[in-house]
Amino acid sequence: MRNLPRFNYFKPESFEEAIETLQEHEGRIRPFAGGTDLFTSMKEKGLICANVLDLKGIKDYDFIREANGNIEIGALASIRSMEVSALIGKKIPFLSEAAGRLGSVQVRNRATIGGNLCNASPSAEMAPSLMCLEASVEIVEEKGIRVIPLENFFVGPGETALRGVGLMRKIIIPLLPQNSAGTYFKHSPRRAMDLAVVSVGCVLHFDRDKKKCMDSRIVLGAVAPTPLRAKKSEAVLNGREITKKEIAKAGETASREAVPITDVRGSAEYRTAMVKVFVKKSIREALKMIRS
Amino acid sequence: MKHPIKFTVNGTPYELSVELNELLVDVLRNKLDLTGTKKGCGTGECGVCTVIMDGKSVNSCLILAMEVEGREILTIEGLGERDQLHPIQEAFVNQGAIQCGFCTPGMVLSAKTLLDENPLPTEEEIKLAIAGNICRCTGYRKIVEAIQEASRNLRTKHQKGGDVTAQVDPKAKGR
């Protein structure tokens, strides 16, 4: 029942060694850490790959720490470790809630943040909240290291700025300033295991008097080829006091920015409708948190 | 092409020769005759293949044999003895939480990792902890009640200073 195809297996001990191996076998090799995406692809989608690269030989990149006003997370940190992290729970609670929505405990114990982002599913669980937090990612390539905004990392479904030859090493998340709050909602048939039908990440930044929304981020998952920043919806909120009118307009606008497809998880029409519902809900919840 | 690996299962060290594409679930079942760990979906959705590795519950159908080098694994066979069940197993029996029994090994191990981390879980926490274990028979109600009973009994045992049943408990390497 569901065997894996044959492959060669590499286990480098550093990112440098890993990059070299990726180069050497370019086009015929897949990196993995938790294996929860790679092996399910092989079993369910018939993915065949001559070589696999186990990244777990690279030590000390599973950290979750505070540094320079940011939270830094090593790409090899498990989703479970993010879910239960006291630091994230205290400083960015909605991020640990987002982590808790991925799969099940068993999956989260293996799945890594690097893997979830680099697999680049349109419904990547961790993408909306991290994009709302304006996270950036550190990439290791043959020519060196670079840092890019996560927003620019996703190129298409399953395609990233890594282009098959790079590796993500670290995620850098600015701490939420005062008078800001974030939420993550995942709409799915069950409360666990399912992929999102629609997901929404939302962060609102208010002024000192908590009257006007100075800036916002609204990111939609599962309704576009990549996680999608709903910029027009954000523009409805920015610089304004937020009343029922703005909330309704933001929801309506976001539902028009989304470009969902119809698939087994839902029709395009249903997803469009749910974008509106969940964007409105996200804004209301974030407002509640700021005003309390 | 076979490769040597060394790892521990239920306290016993093993040295085996494995294929690169061999899965942990198959090593446990076919090479070690530990058939308590079941095969279901093969894609990490149903949880019947759940084992505890270095203190964490995982789906063994998605783990290569190559990845368990140096690791400590607990399967259902490592929990309790035939004549003295682990309190979680006892609770499952008492509450009628076992019908066909196929999901039970995975459920019990998921319950164990929950109660090891959170001895006093709420009903909601129990449901989330077993969200990765599907049961076709019971409708989950009795399973939740069994875990609640186990949580009470384990705490009572600890309070009485009692020894909690002979079991192999791989040390949890942090979270």
GROMACS .gro file of N, CA and C in nm, chain A residues 1-9 11 32-36 39-40 43-44 52 54 56 80-81 84 104-110 190-193, chain B residues 19-21 23 26 39-45 47 50 53 56-59 61-64 66-67 110 117 124 127-129 131-134 175:
model
  216
    1MET      N    1   0.084  -0.120   0.000
    1MET     CA    2   0.000   0.000   0.000
    1MET      C    3   0.088   0.125   0.000
    2ARG      N    4   0.082   0.196  -0.108
    2ARG     CA    5   0.148   0.325  -0.116
    2ARG      C    6   0.298   0.320  -0.084
    3ASN      N    7   0.373   0.257  -0.171
    3ASN     CA    8   0.517   0.258  -0.155
    3ASN      C    9   0.577   0.379  -0.224
    4LEU      N   10   0.697   0.412  -0.181
    4LEU     CA   11   0.767   0.522  -0.245
    4LEU      C   12   0.848   0.470  -0.362
    5PRO      N   13   0.869   0.554  -0.464
    5PRO     CA   14   0.960   0.513  -0.572
    5PRO      C   15   1.102   0.509  -0.519
    6ARG      N   16   1.192   0.450  -0.596
    6ARG     CA   17   1.331   0.444  -0.551
    6ARG      C   18   1.400   0.577  -0.575
    7PHE      N   19   1.490   0.613  -0.484
    7PHE     CA   20   1.568   0.735  -0.502
    7PHE      C   21   1.701   0.721  -0.428
    8ASN      N   22   1.795   0.807  -0.466
    8ASN     CA   23   1.916   0.821  -0.386
    8ASN      C   24   1.888   0.918  -0.273
    9TYR      N   25   1.960   0.904  -0.164
    9TYR     CA   26   1.932   0.981  -0.042
    9TYR      C   27   2.059   1.052   0.004
   11LYS      N   28   2.225   1.343   0.285
   11LYS     CA   29   2.199   1.411   0.411
   11LYS      C   30   2.317   1.504   0.443
   32PHE      N   31   1.395   1.797   0.148
   32PHE     CA   32   1.283   1.779   0.239
   32PHE      C   33   1.332   1.787   0.382
   33ALA      N   34   1.239   1.817   0.470
   33ALA     CA   35   1.272   1.817   0.613
   33ALA      C   36   1.173   1.724   0.683
   34GLY      N   37   1.049   1.767   0.698
   34GLY     CA   38   0.949   1.684   0.763
   34GLY      C   39   0.902   1.569   0.675
   35GLY      N   40   0.903   1.593   0.544
   35GLY     CA   41   0.859   1.490   0.451
   35GLY      C   42   0.708   1.480   0.434
   36THR      N   43   0.635   1.565   0.505
   36THR     CA   44   0.489   1.551   0.500
   36THR      C   45   0.431   1.600   0.368
   39PHE      N   46   0.661   1.328   0.060
   39PHE     CA   47   0.623   1.188   0.050
   39PHE      C   48   0.476   1.171   0.014
   40THR      N   49   0.390   1.266   0.054
   40THR     CA   50   0.251   1.256   0.011
   40THR      C   51   0.241   1.284  -0.138
   43LYS      N   52   0.336   0.969  -0.309
   43LYS     CA   53   0.237   0.863  -0.295
   43LYS      C   54   0.106   0.895  -0.366
   44GLU      N   55   0.065   1.021  -0.362
   44GLU     CA   56  -0.067   1.057  -0.415
   44GLU      C   57  -0.061   1.111  -0.556
   52VAL      N   58   1.669   1.251  -0.320
   52VAL     CA   59   1.610   1.334  -0.215
   52VAL      C   60   1.719   1.383  -0.122
   54ASP      N   61   1.782   1.518   0.249
   54ASP     CA   62   1.730   1.531   0.386
   54ASP      C   63   1.802   1.647   0.454
   56LYS      N   64   1.761   1.751   0.752
   56LYS     CA   65   1.768   1.743   0.898
   56LYS      C   66   1.908   1.717   0.951
   80ARG      N   67   0.487   2.248   1.498
   80ARG     CA   68   0.446   2.223   1.636
   80ARG      C   69   0.523   2.311   1.734
   81SER      N   70   0.651   2.327   1.709
   81SER     CA   71   0.729   2.410   1.800
   81SER      C   72   0.682   2.555   1.794
   84VAL      N   73   0.349   2.581   2.000
   84VAL     CA   74   0.359   2.577   2.147
   84VAL      C   75   0.462   2.675   2.203
  104SER      N   76  -0.245   1.792   1.174
  104SER     CA   77  -0.274   1.734   1.305
  104SER      C   78  -0.146   1.743   1.388
  105VAL      N   79  -0.155   1.703   1.513
  105VAL     CA   80  -0.036   1.703   1.598
  105VAL      C   81   0.076   1.622   1.533
  106GLN      N   82   0.041   1.504   1.483
  106GLN     CA   83   0.144   1.418   1.423
  106GLN      C   84   0.212   1.487   1.304
  107VAL      N   85   0.133   1.553   1.221
  107VAL     CA   86   0.190   1.623   1.106
  107VAL      C   87   0.274   1.741   1.154
  108ARG      N   88   0.222   1.816   1.249
  108ARG     CA   89   0.293   1.935   1.296
  108ARG      C   90   0.425   1.901   1.366
  109ASN      N   91   0.435   1.782   1.420
  109ASN     CA   92   0.561   1.741   1.484
  109ASN      C   93   0.672   1.720   1.381
  110ARG      N   94   0.637   1.697   1.256
  110ARG     CA   95   0.737   1.675   1.151
  110ARG      C   96   0.747   1.794   1.055
  190ARG      N   97  -1.360   2.060   0.830
  190ARG     CA   98  -1.333   2.016   0.967
  190ARG      C   99  -1.241   2.116   1.035
  191ARG      N  100  -1.228   2.103   1.167
  191ARG     CA  101  -1.145   2.200   1.239
  191ARG      C  102  -0.998   2.160   1.238
  192ALA      N  103  -0.969   2.047   1.174
  192ALA     CA  104  -0.829   2.004   1.163
  192ALA      C  105  -0.812   1.925   1.034
  193MET      N  106  -0.692   1.904   0.995
  193MET     CA  107  -0.653   1.821   0.881
  193MET      C  108  -0.683   1.879   0.744
  311GLU      N  109   1.629  -0.039   0.287
  311GLU     CA  110   1.632   0.028   0.158
  311GLU      C  111   1.614   0.177   0.181
  312LEU      N  112   1.662   0.255   0.085
  312LEU     CA  113   1.651   0.401   0.099
  312LEU      C  114   1.507   0.449   0.100
  313ASN      N  115   1.420   0.378   0.024
  313ASN     CA  116   1.281   0.423   0.015
  313ASN      C  117   1.188   0.346   0.109
  315LEU      N  118   0.984   0.264   0.443
  315LEU     CA  119   0.917   0.349   0.540
  315LEU      C  120   0.923   0.289   0.679
  318ASP      N  121   0.670   0.019   0.768
  318ASP     CA  122   0.698  -0.113   0.713
  318ASP      C  123   0.811  -0.182   0.789
  331LYS      N  124  -0.147   0.018   0.902
  331LYS     CA  125  -0.137   0.095   0.777
  331LYS      C  126  -0.278   0.129   0.731
  332GLY      N  127  -0.298   0.255   0.699
  332GLY     CA  128  -0.431   0.298   0.656
  332GLY      C  129  -0.422   0.375   0.526
  333CYS      N  130  -0.418   0.508   0.540
  333CYS     CA  131  -0.419   0.594   0.421
  333CYS      C  132  -0.283   0.603   0.354
  334GLY      N  133  -0.178   0.587   0.433
  334GLY     CA  134  -0.042   0.600   0.379
  334GLY      C  135   0.000   0.744   0.354
  335THR      N  136  -0.084   0.841   0.387
  335THR     CA  137  -0.049   0.981   0.357
  335THR      C  138  -0.065   1.074   0.477
  336GLY      N  139  -0.060   1.017   0.596
  336GLY     CA  140  -0.059   1.102   0.715
  336GLY      C  141  -0.191   1.165   0.751
  337GLU      N  142  -0.301   1.110   0.700
  337GLU     CA  143  -0.433   1.170   0.729
  337GLU      C  144  -0.511   1.094   0.836
  339GLY      N  145  -0.391   0.850   1.079
  339GLY     CA  146  -0.329   0.833   1.210
  339GLY      C  147  -0.317   0.691   1.261
  342THR      N  148   0.035   0.592   1.376
  342THR     CA  149   0.098   0.678   1.477
  342THR      C  150   0.191   0.599   1.567
  345MET      N  151   0.801   0.912   1.855
  345MET     CA  152   0.944   0.914   1.825
  345MET      C  153   1.007   1.028   1.903
  348LYS      N  154   0.754   1.244   2.063
  348LYS     CA  155   0.653   1.316   1.985
  348LYS      C  156   0.575   1.218   1.897
  349SER      N  157   0.445   1.238   1.892
  349SER     CA  158   0.364   1.151   1.807
  349SER      C  159   0.386   1.190   1.661
  350VAL      N  160   0.403   1.087   1.576
  350VAL     CA  161   0.429   1.110   1.434
  350VAL      C  162   0.361   1.002   1.352
  351ASN      N  163   0.339   1.032   1.224
  351ASN     CA  164   0.284   0.932   1.131
  351ASN      C  165   0.399   0.853   1.071
  353CYS      N  166   0.402   0.640   0.848
  353CYS     CA  167   0.391   0.614   0.703
  353CYS      C  168   0.460   0.721   0.621
  354LEU      N  169   0.501   0.830   0.687
  354LEU     CA  170   0.567   0.939   0.615
  354LEU      C  171   0.711   0.958   0.662
  355ILE      N  172   0.766   0.857   0.726
  355ILE     CA  173   0.903   0.867   0.775
  355ILE      C  174   0.986   0.755   0.713
  356LEU      N  175   1.099   0.792   0.653
  356LEU     CA  176   1.188   0.692   0.596
  356LEU      C  177   1.262   0.620   0.708
  358MET      N  178   1.560   0.554   0.695
  358MET     CA  179   1.687   0.628   0.702
  358MET      C  180   1.679   0.743   0.803
  359GLU      N  181   1.557   0.793   0.826
  359GLU     CA  182   1.545   0.911   0.913
  359GLU      C  183   1.542   0.875   1.061
  402SER      N  184  -0.164   0.879   2.077
  402SER     CA  185  -0.193   1.022   2.073
  402SER      C  186  -0.239   1.070   2.210
  409GLU      N  187   0.210   1.579   2.810
  409GLU     CA  188   0.235   1.724   2.801
  409GLU      C  189   0.133   1.803   2.882
  416GLU      N  190  -1.204   2.009   2.466
  416GLU     CA  191  -1.160   2.067   2.338
  416GLU      C  192  -1.016   2.029   2.309
  419LYS      N  193  -0.999   1.674   2.191
  419LYS     CA  194  -1.044   1.659   2.052
  419LYS      C  195  -0.937   1.705   1.953
  420LEU      N  196  -0.871   1.815   1.985
  420LEU     CA  197  -0.765   1.863   1.896
  420LEU      C  198  -0.646   1.767   1.897
  421ALA      N  199  -0.620   1.708   2.013
  421ALA     CA  200  -0.505   1.615   2.023
  421ALA      C  201  -0.528   1.489   1.941
  423ALA      N  202  -0.722   1.482   1.672
  423ALA     CA  203  -0.773   1.523   1.540
  423ALA      C  204  -0.703   1.449   1.428
  424GLY      N  205  -0.585   1.399   1.453
  424GLY     CA  206  -0.511   1.326   1.349
  424GLY      C  207  -0.535   1.177   1.354
  425ASN      N  208  -0.636   1.133   1.429
  425ASN     CA  209  -0.667   0.991   1.438
  425ASN      C  210  -0.815   0.970   1.405
  426ILE      N  211  -0.841   0.906   1.295
  426ILE     CA  212  -0.978   0.887   1.251
  426ILE      C  213  -1.033   0.756   1.306
  467ARG      N  214   1.070   2.026   2.313
  467ARG     CA  215   0.938   2.028   2.249
  467ARG      C  216   0.955   2.010   2.100
   0.00000   0.00000   0.00000
